[in-house]
Amino acid sequence: MPLLSSSSQNSSLTNGLWHLEGVFMGIQPYLIVIDPEIVKDVLIKDFQYFTDRGVYHTESDPLSVHLFSQDGSTWKNARIKFTSVFTSAKMKAMFETVLNCTEGLKSALEESAEQMSDVDILEVAARYTTDSIGSCAFGIECNSFKHPDPEFRRMGRKVLDEFNLMDRLNLFMSIYAPKISQKIGVRSVQKEVSKFFLKSVSDTVNYREKNNVRRKDLLQMLIDIRNSGDSLSMNELVAQVFLFFIAGFETSSMTTSMTLFELSNNQKLQEKLRREILEVLKKHDNKITYDAVAEMKYLGQAIDETLRVWPSLSTLTRVCTKDYKLKNSDVTVDKGTPLMISVSGLHHDPEYWPDPDRWDPDRFSEENKQNRQLLTFLPFGDGPRNCIGLRFGLLQTKVALITTLTKYRVTLSPKTITPLGRDPETFVLTTKNRIYLHFEKI
Ligand code: HEM
């Protein structure tokens, strides 16, 4: 199958202005996009040629059909429908629900500070995010600090990290032979997981509808869409809610953990951030409010810098849906060719980010932002198919960091083995080594 049509074909070719690279995933060739100018064309300017992500899904496995995997006009219609769920106004309305989920986090940190014990921050952040997403997306109180292994989280782990032989075989088939897999009904979501989410979400929806219960959460917004006459079957509703959990859980939880890790290595910057948080809160009666969070500029910079050094997804993918001629070249990308954009590559390229491994939130100051080459910072992707949950992800991350830093000084435990490394087997960023931190009451 040709990857490119041009006078010469190679896995690496220089044509006109562009240097092009390719890679094989099994028998499937991918075009690797490196240049920010082509990244802009693919993600934004010529998006109509690259609407699909090429993620396996099949109707016989209802939870596999959601915004992340849907293609073409089906995706577009769904995206329009769900955009209203993530506006700033909706985030503001949901703020209290997120804030209420910090109770478990507060008690856990208090206990570990008293005992001066090591805190496995990946675990603690995961429990907080489970409570937050569980409450906001599913309307379920998980209390994961009290019940450390709720079924809900166990199911999440099963989808993302724990694969038995059959799961691996299914994954292999769906990536390398998607058409055959669709014909024979290969699943990408394990049966047990599918059954659990279909039952628990539909039970909650039915309960709310029967008892006229309303809550300020994502699930309520989807129920409202369903009741407003927009076509949204129960299976589709569950699949989208399921995706919100999968897409929002590890991404936000890792971002919280990695920011605390970087701050524990940079006490001066930690002080600077704490000063900002306390000053802003003072102006707001020492209450964490939506507007106070929005005022914390340095907090936003710190999270952006964490996402640059530790992006949750190291690559973005798109599939070319119509033959496409690359600008300023005689190269045509054939319909059906998948493209991969290396987010990690761009984020660590010294041409755009000098001394790229150094964590420095000042890279995101207003002034430095103005001078930055566009499309070299892509933690949430870009263009019409970027992360729809960006605001919510940032919100729950910021709330966790504010709750922590107002009360505790964070330092690295000697038990943490650095460099942390990256687990090569996970889709969403996970470090190879656990991160242990100390929390000292201020
Ligand atoms: C720090 C947190 C998060 C990060 C770093 C993140 C990152 C990403 C990235 C890189 C993409 C792919 C974008 C592209 O291909 O251009 C994506 C897509 C997506 N994310 Fe997020 N995400 C986060 C939180 C969330 C949350 C909280 C939700 C939902 C509650 C969410 C829902 C989605 C969905 C539905 C898509 C697919 C959008 C589409 O194809 O139309 N994400 N995210």
CSV table of C-alpha atoms and ligand atoms in Angstrom, one decimal:
chain,number,residue,atom,x,y,z
A,1,MET,CA,0.0,0.0,0.0
A,2,PRO,CA,1.6,3.3,-1.0
A,3,LEU,CA,2.2,5.8,1.6
A,4,LEU,CA,2.8,8.7,-0.7
A,5,SER,CA,2.6,9.3,-4.4
A,6,SER,CA,5.5,11.1,-5.8
A,7,SER,CA,8.4,10.7,-8.2
A,8,SER,CA,10.3,8.8,-5.5
A,9,GLN,CA,9.0,6.8,-2.5
A,10,ASN,CA,11.0,6.2,0.6
A,11,SER,CA,10.5,5.9,4.3
A,12,SER,CA,12.4,9.2,4.5
A,13,LEU,CA,12.6,11.6,1.7
A,14,THR,CA,13.4,15.3,1.2
A,15,ASN,CA,11.0,16.9,-1.3
A,16,GLY,CA,10.9,20.6,-2.0
A,17,LEU,CA,10.8,22.2,1.4
A,18,TRP,CA,9.8,19.2,3.4
A,19,HIS,CA,11.8,16.4,5.0
A,20,LEU,CA,9.3,13.5,5.3
A,21,GLU,CA,9.5,10.5,7.6
A,22,GLY,CA,7.4,7.4,7.9
A,23,VAL,CA,7.0,4.4,10.2
A,24,PHE,CA,5.3,1.0,10.0
A,25,MET,CA,2.9,-0.1,12.7
A,26,GLY,CA,2.7,-3.8,11.7
A,27,ILE,CA,2.0,-3.7,8.0
A,28,GLN,CA,0.4,-0.2,8.2
A,29,PRO,CA,2.6,2.7,7.1
A,30,TYR,CA,2.2,6.0,8.9
A,31,LEU,CA,3.4,9.4,7.7
A,32,ILE,CA,5.2,11.2,10.6
A,33,VAL,CA,4.6,14.9,10.6
A,34,ILE,CA,7.4,16.9,12.2
A,35,ASP,CA,7.2,20.4,10.7
A,36,PRO,CA,4.9,22.8,12.6
A,37,GLU,CA,3.7,24.2,9.3
A,38,ILE,CA,2.4,20.8,8.1
A,39,VAL,CA,1.0,20.2,11.6
A,40,LYS,CA,-1.0,23.4,11.2
A,41,ASP,CA,-2.3,22.3,7.8
A,42,VAL,CA,-3.3,18.8,9.0
A,43,LEU,CA,-4.9,19.8,12.3
A,44,ILE,CA,-6.4,23.2,11.4
A,45,LYS,CA,-6.2,24.7,7.9
A,46,ASP,CA,-7.0,21.6,5.8
A,47,PHE,CA,-8.8,19.7,8.6
A,48,GLN,CA,-11.5,18.6,6.1
A,49,TYR,CA,-8.9,16.1,4.6
A,50,PHE,CA,-8.1,14.7,8.1
A,51,THR,CA,-11.3,14.5,10.0
A,52,ASP,CA,-10.8,10.9,11.3
A,53,ARG,CA,-8.5,9.6,14.1
A,54,GLY,CA,-8.5,6.0,12.9
A,55,VAL,CA,-9.4,4.5,16.3
A,56,TYR,CA,-11.0,1.1,16.1
A,57,HIS,CA,-14.7,0.8,16.9
A,58,THR,CA,-17.6,-1.5,16.1
A,59,GLU,CA,-21.4,-1.2,16.6
A,60,SER,CA,-21.4,-4.7,18.2
A,61,ASP,CA,-19.3,-3.3,21.1
A,62,PRO,CA,-21.4,-0.2,22.0
A,63,LEU,CA,-18.9,1.4,24.4
A,64,SER,CA,-16.3,1.6,21.6
A,65,VAL,CA,-18.4,4.1,19.6
A,66,HIS,CA,-17.7,7.5,21.1
A,67,LEU,CA,-16.3,10.9,20.2
A,68,PHE,CA,-12.7,9.8,20.3
A,69,SER,CA,-13.3,7.0,17.8
A,70,GLN,CA,-16.2,8.2,15.6
A,71,ASP,CA,-15.4,9.2,12.0
A,72,GLY,CA,-16.6,11.8,9.5
A,73,SER,CA,-20.1,13.2,9.7
A,74,THR,CA,-21.1,11.0,12.6
A,75,TRP,CA,-18.2,12.4,14.6
A,76,LYS,CA,-19.0,16.0,13.5
A,77,ASN,CA,-22.7,15.7,14.6
A,78,ALA,CA,-21.7,14.2,17.9
A,79,ARG,CA,-19.1,16.9,18.5
A,80,ILE,CA,-21.6,19.7,17.8
A,81,LYS,CA,-24.0,18.0,20.3
A,82,PHE,CA,-21.5,17.7,23.1
A,83,THR,CA,-19.6,21.0,22.7
A,84,SER,CA,-22.3,22.7,24.8
A,85,VAL,CA,-21.5,20.4,27.7
A,86,PHE,CA,-18.0,21.8,28.2
A,87,THR,CA,-18.5,25.6,27.9
A,88,SER,CA,-17.0,28.0,30.6
A,89,ALA,CA,-20.5,28.6,31.9
A,90,LYS,CA,-21.1,24.8,32.4
A,91,MET,CA,-17.8,24.5,34.1
A,92,LYS,CA,-18.7,27.3,36.4
A,93,ALA,CA,-22.0,25.6,37.2
A,94,MET,CA,-20.2,22.4,38.0
A,95,PHE,CA,-17.4,24.0,40.1
A,96,GLU,CA,-19.0,23.2,43.5
A,97,THR,CA,-19.3,19.5,42.6
A,98,VAL,CA,-15.5,19.4,41.8
A,99,LEU,CA,-14.7,21.3,44.9
A,100,ASN,CA,-16.7,18.9,47.1
A,101,CYS,CA,-14.5,16.0,45.9
A,102,THR,CA,-11.4,17.4,47.6
A,103,GLU,CA,-12.6,16.2,51.0
A,104,GLY,CA,-11.0,12.8,50.7
A,105,LEU,CA,-7.8,14.3,49.4
A,106,LYS,CA,-7.6,16.8,52.3
A,107,SER,CA,-8.0,14.0,54.9
A,108,ALA,CA,-5.4,11.8,53.2
A,109,LEU,CA,-2.8,14.5,53.1
A,110,GLU,CA,-3.6,15.5,56.7
A,111,GLU,CA,-3.0,12.0,57.9
A,112,SER,CA,0.2,11.5,56.0
A,113,ALA,CA,1.6,14.9,57.2
A,114,GLU,CA,0.9,13.9,60.8
A,115,GLN,CA,2.6,10.6,60.4
A,116,MET,CA,5.3,12.1,58.2
A,117,SER,CA,4.9,9.1,55.9
A,118,ASP,CA,5.7,8.8,52.2
A,119,VAL,CA,2.8,9.5,49.9
A,120,ASP,CA,2.5,7.6,46.7
A,121,ILE,CA,1.3,10.6,44.8
A,122,LEU,CA,0.2,8.7,41.7
A,123,GLU,CA,-2.2,6.7,43.9
A,124,VAL,CA,-3.5,9.7,45.8
A,125,ALA,CA,-4.0,11.8,42.7
A,126,ALA,CA,-5.8,8.8,41.0
A,127,ARG,CA,-8.2,8.5,44.0
A,128,TYR,CA,-9.0,12.2,43.9
A,129,THR,CA,-9.6,12.1,40.2
A,130,THR,CA,-11.8,9.0,40.5
A,131,ASP,CA,-13.9,10.9,43.0
A,132,SER,CA,-14.1,13.9,40.8
A,133,ILE,CA,-14.9,12.2,37.5
A,134,GLY,CA,-17.0,9.6,39.2
A,135,SER,CA,-19.1,12.4,40.7
A,136,CYS,CA,-19.1,14.7,37.6
A,137,ALA,CA,-19.4,12.2,34.8
A,138,PHE,CA,-21.4,9.4,36.5
A,139,GLY,CA,-23.1,11.1,39.4
A,140,ILE,CA,-21.7,8.4,41.6
A,141,GLU,CA,-20.0,9.1,45.0
A,142,CYS,CA,-17.0,6.8,44.9
A,143,ASN,CA,-15.3,7.8,48.2
A,144,SER,CA,-12.2,6.2,47.0
A,145,PHE,CA,-10.1,7.3,49.9
A,146,LYS,CA,-12.4,5.3,52.2
A,147,HIS,CA,-12.9,2.4,49.8
A,148,PRO,CA,-9.6,2.3,48.0
A,149,ASP,CA,-10.6,-0.1,45.3
A,150,PRO,CA,-14.1,0.8,44.2
A,151,GLU,CA,-15.4,-1.3,41.3
A,152,PHE,CA,-15.5,1.8,39.2
A,153,ARG,CA,-11.8,2.4,39.5
A,154,ARG,CA,-11.0,-1.3,39.1
A,155,MET,CA,-12.9,-1.2,35.8
A,156,GLY,CA,-11.0,1.9,34.7
A,157,ARG,CA,-7.7,0.2,35.4
A,158,LYS,CA,-8.9,-2.9,33.4
A,159,VAL,CA,-9.6,-0.8,30.3
A,160,LEU,CA,-6.4,1.2,30.4
A,161,ASP,CA,-3.7,-0.8,32.0
A,162,GLU,CA,-4.5,-4.4,32.8
A,163,PHE,CA,-4.6,-6.7,29.7
A,164,ASN,CA,-4.8,-10.4,29.8
A,165,LEU,CA,-3.7,-12.5,26.8
A,166,MET,CA,-7.1,-12.3,25.1
A,167,ASP,CA,-7.3,-8.5,25.6
A,168,ARG,CA,-3.8,-8.2,24.0
A,169,LEU,CA,-4.9,-10.4,21.1
A,170,ASN,CA,-8.0,-8.3,20.5
A,171,LEU,CA,-5.9,-5.1,20.7
A,172,PHE,CA,-3.4,-6.5,18.3
A,173,MET,CA,-6.2,-7.5,15.8
A,174,SER,CA,-8.0,-4.1,16.1
A,175,ILE,CA,-4.8,-2.1,15.4
A,176,TYR,CA,-3.3,-4.3,12.7
A,177,ALA,CA,-6.4,-5.8,11.0
A,178,PRO,CA,-9.3,-3.4,11.8
A,179,LYS,CA,-11.5,-4.4,8.8
A,180,ILE,CA,-11.3,-8.1,9.6
A,181,SER,CA,-11.8,-7.3,13.3
A,182,GLN,CA,-14.9,-5.3,12.6
A,183,LYS,CA,-16.3,-8.2,10.5
A,184,ILE,CA,-15.7,-10.8,13.1
A,185,GLY,CA,-16.8,-8.5,16.0
A,186,VAL,CA,-13.5,-8.2,17.9
A,187,ARG,CA,-14.1,-6.2,21.1
A,188,SER,CA,-11.9,-3.3,22.2
A,189,VAL,CA,-13.7,-2.9,25.5
A,190,GLN,CA,-13.8,-6.0,27.7
A,191,LYS,CA,-17.3,-7.6,28.2
A,192,GLU,CA,-17.2,-7.3,32.0
A,193,VAL,CA,-16.3,-3.6,31.8
A,194,SER,CA,-19.0,-2.9,29.2
A,195,LYS,CA,-21.6,-4.7,31.3
A,196,PHE,CA,-20.6,-2.7,34.4
A,197,PHE,CA,-20.8,0.7,32.8
A,198,LEU,CA,-24.0,0.0,30.8
A,199,LYS,CA,-25.7,-1.1,34.0
A,200,SER,CA,-24.5,1.5,36.4
A,201,VAL,CA,-25.0,4.5,34.1
A,202,SER,CA,-28.4,3.4,32.8
A,203,ASP,CA,-29.5,2.8,36.4
A,204,THR,CA,-28.5,6.3,37.5
A,205,VAL,CA,-30.2,7.9,34.5
A,206,ASN,CA,-33.4,5.9,35.1
A,207,TYR,CA,-33.3,6.8,38.8
A,208,ARG,CA,-32.9,10.5,38.1
A,209,GLU,CA,-35.7,10.5,35.5
A,210,LYS,CA,-38.1,8.6,37.6
A,211,ASN,CA,-37.5,10.6,40.8
A,212,ASN,CA,-37.0,14.0,39.1
A,213,VAL,CA,-33.5,14.3,40.6
A,214,ARG,CA,-31.2,16.9,39.1
A,215,ARG,CA,-27.5,17.4,39.8
A,216,LYS,CA,-24.9,19.8,38.5
A,217,ASP,CA,-22.7,17.3,36.6
A,218,LEU,CA,-21.8,16.1,33.1
A,219,LEU,CA,-24.3,13.3,33.2
A,220,GLN,CA,-27.1,15.7,33.8
A,221,MET,CA,-26.1,17.7,30.8
A,222,LEU,CA,-26.3,14.6,28.6
A,223,ILE,CA,-29.6,13.6,30.1
A,224,ASP,CA,-30.8,17.2,29.2
A,225,ILE,CA,-29.6,16.7,25.6
A,226,ARG,CA,-31.5,13.4,25.5
A,227,ASN,CA,-34.7,15.0,26.8
A,228,SER,CA,-34.4,18.0,24.5
A,229,GLY,CA,-35.4,15.8,21.5
A,230,ASP,CA,-31.8,15.4,20.2
A,231,SER,CA,-31.3,11.8,19.2
A,232,LEU,CA,-29.2,10.2,21.9
A,233,SER,CA,-29.8,6.5,22.6
A,234,MET,CA,-29.0,5.1,26.0
A,235,ASN,CA,-26.0,3.1,24.6
A,236,GLU,CA,-24.6,6.3,23.0
A,237,LEU,CA,-25.1,8.2,26.2
A,238,VAL,CA,-23.3,5.5,28.2
A,239,ALA,CA,-20.5,5.3,25.6
A,240,GLN,CA,-19.8,9.1,25.8
A,241,VAL,CA,-19.9,9.1,29.6
A,242,PHE,CA,-17.6,6.1,29.6
A,243,LEU,CA,-15.2,8.0,27.3
A,244,PHE,CA,-15.2,11.1,29.6
A,245,PHE,CA,-14.0,8.8,32.3
A,246,ILE,CA,-11.3,7.1,30.2
A,247,ALA,CA,-10.1,10.4,28.6
A,248,GLY,CA,-10.3,12.5,31.7
A,249,PHE,CA,-9.0,10.2,34.5
A,250,GLU,CA,-5.4,9.3,33.9
A,251,THR,CA,-4.6,12.5,31.9
A,252,SER,CA,-5.7,14.8,34.8
A,253,SER,CA,-4.4,12.6,37.5
A,254,MET,CA,-0.9,12.3,35.9
A,255,THR,CA,-0.8,16.1,35.3
A,256,THR,CA,-1.5,16.8,39.0
A,257,SER,CA,1.1,14.2,40.1
A,258,MET,CA,3.8,15.5,37.7
A,259,THR,CA,3.3,19.1,38.7
A,260,LEU,CA,3.7,18.2,42.4
A,261,PHE,CA,6.8,16.2,41.4
A,262,GLU,CA,8.4,19.1,39.6
A,263,LEU,CA,7.5,21.5,42.4
A,264,SER,CA,9.1,19.2,44.9
A,265,ASN,CA,12.3,19.6,42.9
A,266,ASN,CA,12.0,23.4,42.7
A,267,GLN,CA,11.3,24.8,46.1
A,268,LYS,CA,11.7,28.4,45.0
A,269,LEU,CA,9.1,28.0,42.3
A,270,GLN,CA,6.9,26.2,44.7
A,271,GLU,CA,7.1,29.2,47.1
A,272,LYS,CA,6.4,31.6,44.2
A,273,LEU,CA,3.3,29.6,43.2
A,274,ARG,CA,2.1,29.3,46.8
A,275,ARG,CA,2.4,33.1,47.2
A,276,GLU,CA,0.3,33.7,44.1
A,277,ILE,CA,-2.4,31.2,45.3
A,278,LEU,CA,-2.6,32.7,48.8
A,279,GLU,CA,-2.6,36.3,47.5
A,280,VAL,CA,-5.5,35.6,45.1
A,281,LEU,CA,-7.5,33.6,47.7
A,282,LYS,CA,-7.1,36.5,50.1
A,283,LYS,CA,-8.9,38.7,47.6
A,284,HIS,CA,-11.7,36.2,47.5
A,285,ASP,CA,-12.4,35.8,51.3
A,286,ASN,CA,-10.0,32.9,51.4
A,287,LYS,CA,-12.5,30.8,49.4
A,288,ILE,CA,-11.6,28.7,46.4
A,289,THR,CA,-14.0,30.0,43.8
A,290,TYR,CA,-14.2,29.6,40.0
A,291,ASP,CA,-13.2,33.2,39.5
A,292,ALA,CA,-10.3,32.9,42.0
A,293,VAL,CA,-8.9,29.9,40.1
A,294,ALA,CA,-9.2,31.8,36.8
A,295,GLU,CA,-7.0,34.6,38.3
A,296,MET,CA,-4.1,32.3,39.2
A,297,LYS,CA,-1.9,32.9,36.1
A,298,TYR,CA,1.3,31.3,37.4
A,299,LEU,CA,-0.7,28.2,38.3
A,300,GLY,CA,-1.8,27.9,34.7
A,301,GLN,CA,1.8,28.4,33.5
A,302,ALA,CA,3.0,25.7,35.9
A,303,ILE,CA,0.5,23.2,34.6
A,304,ASP,CA,1.2,24.1,30.9
A,305,GLU,CA,4.9,23.6,31.6
A,306,THR,CA,4.2,20.2,33.2
A,307,LEU,CA,2.1,19.2,30.1
A,308,ARG,CA,5.0,20.3,27.9
A,309,VAL,CA,7.6,18.2,29.7
A,310,TRP,CA,5.1,15.3,30.4
A,311,PRO,CA,2.4,15.4,27.8
A,312,SER,CA,-0.4,12.8,28.5
A,313,LEU,CA,-0.5,11.6,24.9
A,314,SER,CA,2.9,11.5,23.2
A,315,THR,CA,1.4,11.4,19.7
A,316,LEU,CA,-1.7,12.6,17.9
A,317,THR,CA,-3.1,10.7,14.9
A,318,ARG,CA,-5.3,11.6,12.0
A,319,VAL,CA,-6.3,9.6,8.8
A,320,CYS,CA,-6.2,11.2,5.4
A,321,THR,CA,-9.8,11.0,4.1
A,322,LYS,CA,-9.2,12.4,0.6
A,323,ASP,CA,-6.0,12.5,-1.5
A,324,TYR,CA,-4.1,15.5,-0.3
A,325,LYS,CA,-1.2,17.4,-1.9
A,326,LEU,CA,1.3,18.7,0.6
A,327,LYS,CA,2.0,22.4,0.1
A,328,ASN,CA,5.1,23.5,-1.7
A,329,SER,CA,5.9,20.0,-2.8
A,330,ASP,CA,4.8,17.5,-5.4
A,331,VAL,CA,3.9,14.9,-2.8
A,332,THR,CA,0.4,13.6,-2.5
A,333,VAL,CA,-0.7,11.8,0.6
A,334,ASP,CA,-3.1,9.0,-0.5
A,335,LYS,CA,-6.6,8.6,0.9
A,336,GLY,CA,-6.5,6.2,3.8
A,337,THR,CA,-3.0,7.0,5.0
A,338,PRO,CA,-2.7,7.5,8.7
A,339,LEU,CA,-0.6,10.4,10.0
A,340,MET,CA,1.2,10.7,13.3
A,341,ILE,CA,2.3,13.9,15.0
A,342,SER,CA,4.9,13.5,17.6
A,343,VAL,CA,3.8,15.7,20.5
A,344,SER,CA,6.8,14.6,22.6
A,345,GLY,CA,9.1,15.3,19.8
A,346,LEU,CA,7.9,18.9,19.3
A,347,HIS,CA,7.7,19.5,23.1
A,348,HIS,CA,11.4,18.4,23.6
A,349,ASP,CA,12.8,20.0,20.4
A,350,PRO,CA,15.6,22.4,21.5
A,351,GLU,CA,14.9,24.5,18.4
A,352,TYR,CA,11.6,25.6,20.0
A,353,TRP,CA,12.3,24.9,23.7
A,354,PRO,CA,15.9,25.5,24.7
A,355,ASP,CA,17.2,23.2,27.4
A,356,PRO,CA,14.0,21.2,26.9
A,357,ASP,CA,14.1,18.9,29.9
A,358,ARG,CA,14.3,21.8,32.4
A,359,TRP,CA,10.9,22.6,34.0
A,360,ASP,CA,10.3,26.3,33.9
A,361,PRO,CA,6.8,27.9,34.0
A,362,ASP,CA,8.2,31.2,32.8
A,363,ARG,CA,8.3,29.7,29.3
A,364,PHE,CA,4.5,30.4,29.4
A,365,SER,CA,4.6,34.0,30.5
A,366,GLU,CA,2.6,36.4,28.3
A,367,GLU,CA,5.7,37.8,26.8
A,368,ASN,CA,7.3,34.4,26.0
A,369,LYS,CA,4.0,33.1,24.6
A,370,GLN,CA,4.0,35.9,22.0
A,371,ASN,CA,7.4,34.9,20.7
A,372,ARG,CA,6.7,31.2,20.5
A,373,GLN,CA,6.5,29.3,17.2
A,374,LEU,CA,2.9,28.2,16.8
A,375,LEU,CA,1.8,24.5,16.9
A,376,THR,CA,4.9,23.4,19.0
A,377,PHE,CA,2.8,23.0,22.1
A,378,LEU,CA,0.0,20.4,21.7
A,379,PRO,CA,-0.9,18.8,25.0
A,380,PHE,CA,-4.6,19.0,24.1
A,381,GLY,CA,-4.1,18.6,20.3
A,382,ASP,CA,-5.4,21.4,18.2
A,383,GLY,CA,-8.1,22.3,15.6
A,384,PRO,CA,-11.7,21.1,15.4
A,385,ARG,CA,-10.8,17.7,16.9
A,386,ASN,CA,-8.8,18.9,19.9
A,387,CYS,CA,-9.6,17.8,23.5
A,388,ILE,CA,-13.2,18.7,24.2
A,389,GLY,CA,-12.7,18.3,28.0
A,390,LEU,CA,-9.7,20.6,28.2
A,391,ARG,CA,-11.4,23.1,30.6
A,392,PHE,CA,-12.7,20.4,32.8
A,393,GLY,CA,-9.3,18.6,32.9
A,394,LEU,CA,-7.5,21.8,33.9
A,395,LEU,CA,-10.2,22.7,36.4
A,396,GLN,CA,-9.9,19.5,38.4
A,397,THR,CA,-6.1,19.6,38.2
A,398,LYS,CA,-6.0,23.2,39.5
A,399,VAL,CA,-8.4,22.5,42.3
A,400,ALA,CA,-6.3,19.6,43.5
A,401,LEU,CA,-3.1,21.7,43.4
A,402,ILE,CA,-4.6,24.7,45.2
A,403,THR,CA,-6.0,22.4,47.9
A,404,THR,CA,-2.6,20.9,48.4
A,405,LEU,CA,-0.3,23.9,48.1
A,406,THR,CA,-2.2,26.2,50.4
A,407,LYS,CA,-1.7,23.8,53.4
A,408,TYR,CA,1.5,21.8,52.6
A,409,ARG,CA,5.1,22.2,51.6
A,410,VAL,CA,5.9,19.3,49.2
A,411,THR,CA,9.3,17.6,49.1
A,412,LEU,CA,10.7,14.6,47.3
A,413,SER,CA,11.1,11.4,49.4
A,414,PRO,CA,14.5,9.7,49.1
A,415,LYS,CA,12.5,6.6,48.2
A,416,THR,CA,11.8,8.0,44.8
A,417,ILE,CA,14.1,6.7,42.1
A,418,THR,CA,15.0,9.3,39.5
A,419,PRO,CA,15.0,9.7,36.6
A,420,LEU,CA,11.4,8.5,36.6
A,421,GLY,CA,11.4,7.0,33.1
A,422,ARG,CA,8.3,6.4,31.0
A,423,ASP,CA,6.4,3.2,30.9
A,424,PRO,CA,6.5,2.3,27.2
A,425,GLU,CA,3.4,0.0,27.4
A,426,THR,CA,0.7,2.5,28.3
A,427,PHE,CA,-1.3,4.7,26.0
A,428,VAL,CA,-1.6,7.6,28.5
A,429,LEU,CA,1.7,8.7,30.0
A,430,THR,CA,2.7,6.7,33.1
A,431,THR,CA,6.1,6.8,34.8
A,432,LYS,CA,8.2,3.7,35.2
A,433,ASN,CA,9.0,4.4,38.8
A,434,ARG,CA,6.5,5.4,41.5
A,435,ILE,CA,6.8,8.9,42.9
A,436,TYR,CA,6.9,9.3,46.7
A,437,LEU,CA,6.5,12.8,48.2
A,438,HIS,CA,6.5,14.2,51.7
A,439,PHE,CA,3.8,16.7,52.8
A,440,GLU,CA,4.8,19.1,55.6
A,441,LYS,CA,2.1,21.3,57.1
A,442,ILE,CA,2.8,25.0,56.8
B,1,HEM,C1,-5.2,17.2,31.6
B,1,HEM,C2,-6.2,16.6,31.1
B,1,HEM,C3,-6.3,16.2,29.7
B,1,HEM,C4,-5.4,16.1,28.7
B,1,HEM,C5,-3.9,16.4,28.7
B,1,HEM,C6,-6.1,15.6,27.5
B,1,HEM,C7,-5.5,15.4,26.2
B,1,HEM,C8,-6.2,15.1,25.1
B,1,HEM,C9,-5.6,14.9,23.8
B,1,HEM,C10,-4.2,15.1,23.4
B,1,HEM,C11,-6.6,14.6,22.9
B,1,HEM,C12,-6.5,14.4,21.4
B,1,HEM,C13,-6.6,15.7,20.7
B,1,HEM,C14,-6.3,15.7,19.2
B,1,HEM,O1,-6.3,14.6,18.6
B,1,HEM,O2,-6.1,16.8,18.6
B,1,HEM,C15,-7.9,14.5,23.6
B,1,HEM,C16,-9.1,14.3,23.1
B,1,HEM,C17,-10.2,14.1,23.8
B,1,HEM,N1,-10.4,14.4,25.2
B,1,HEM,FE1,-8.9,15.0,26.5
B,1,HEM,N2,-7.4,15.5,27.8
B,1,HEM,C18,-7.6,15.8,29.1
B,1,HEM,C19,-8.8,15.8,29.8
B,1,HEM,C20,-10.0,15.4,29.3
B,1,HEM,C21,-11.3,15.3,30.1
B,1,HEM,C22,-11.4,15.7,31.5
B,1,HEM,C23,-12.2,14.9,29.2
B,1,HEM,C24,-13.7,14.7,29.4
B,1,HEM,C25,-14.3,14.8,30.5
B,1,HEM,C26,-11.6,14.7,27.9
B,1,HEM,C27,-12.3,14.3,26.8
B,1,HEM,C28,-11.7,14.2,25.5
B,1,HEM,C29,-12.4,13.8,24.3
B,1,HEM,C30,-13.9,13.4,24.3
B,1,HEM,C31,-11.5,13.8,23.3
B,1,HEM,C32,-11.9,13.4,21.8
B,1,HEM,C33,-12.4,14.7,21.1
B,1,HEM,C34,-12.8,14.5,19.6
B,1,HEM,O3,-12.2,13.6,19.0
B,1,HEM,O4,-13.6,15.2,19.2
B,1,HEM,N3,-10.3,15.0,28.0
B,1,HEM,N4,-7.6,14.8,25.0
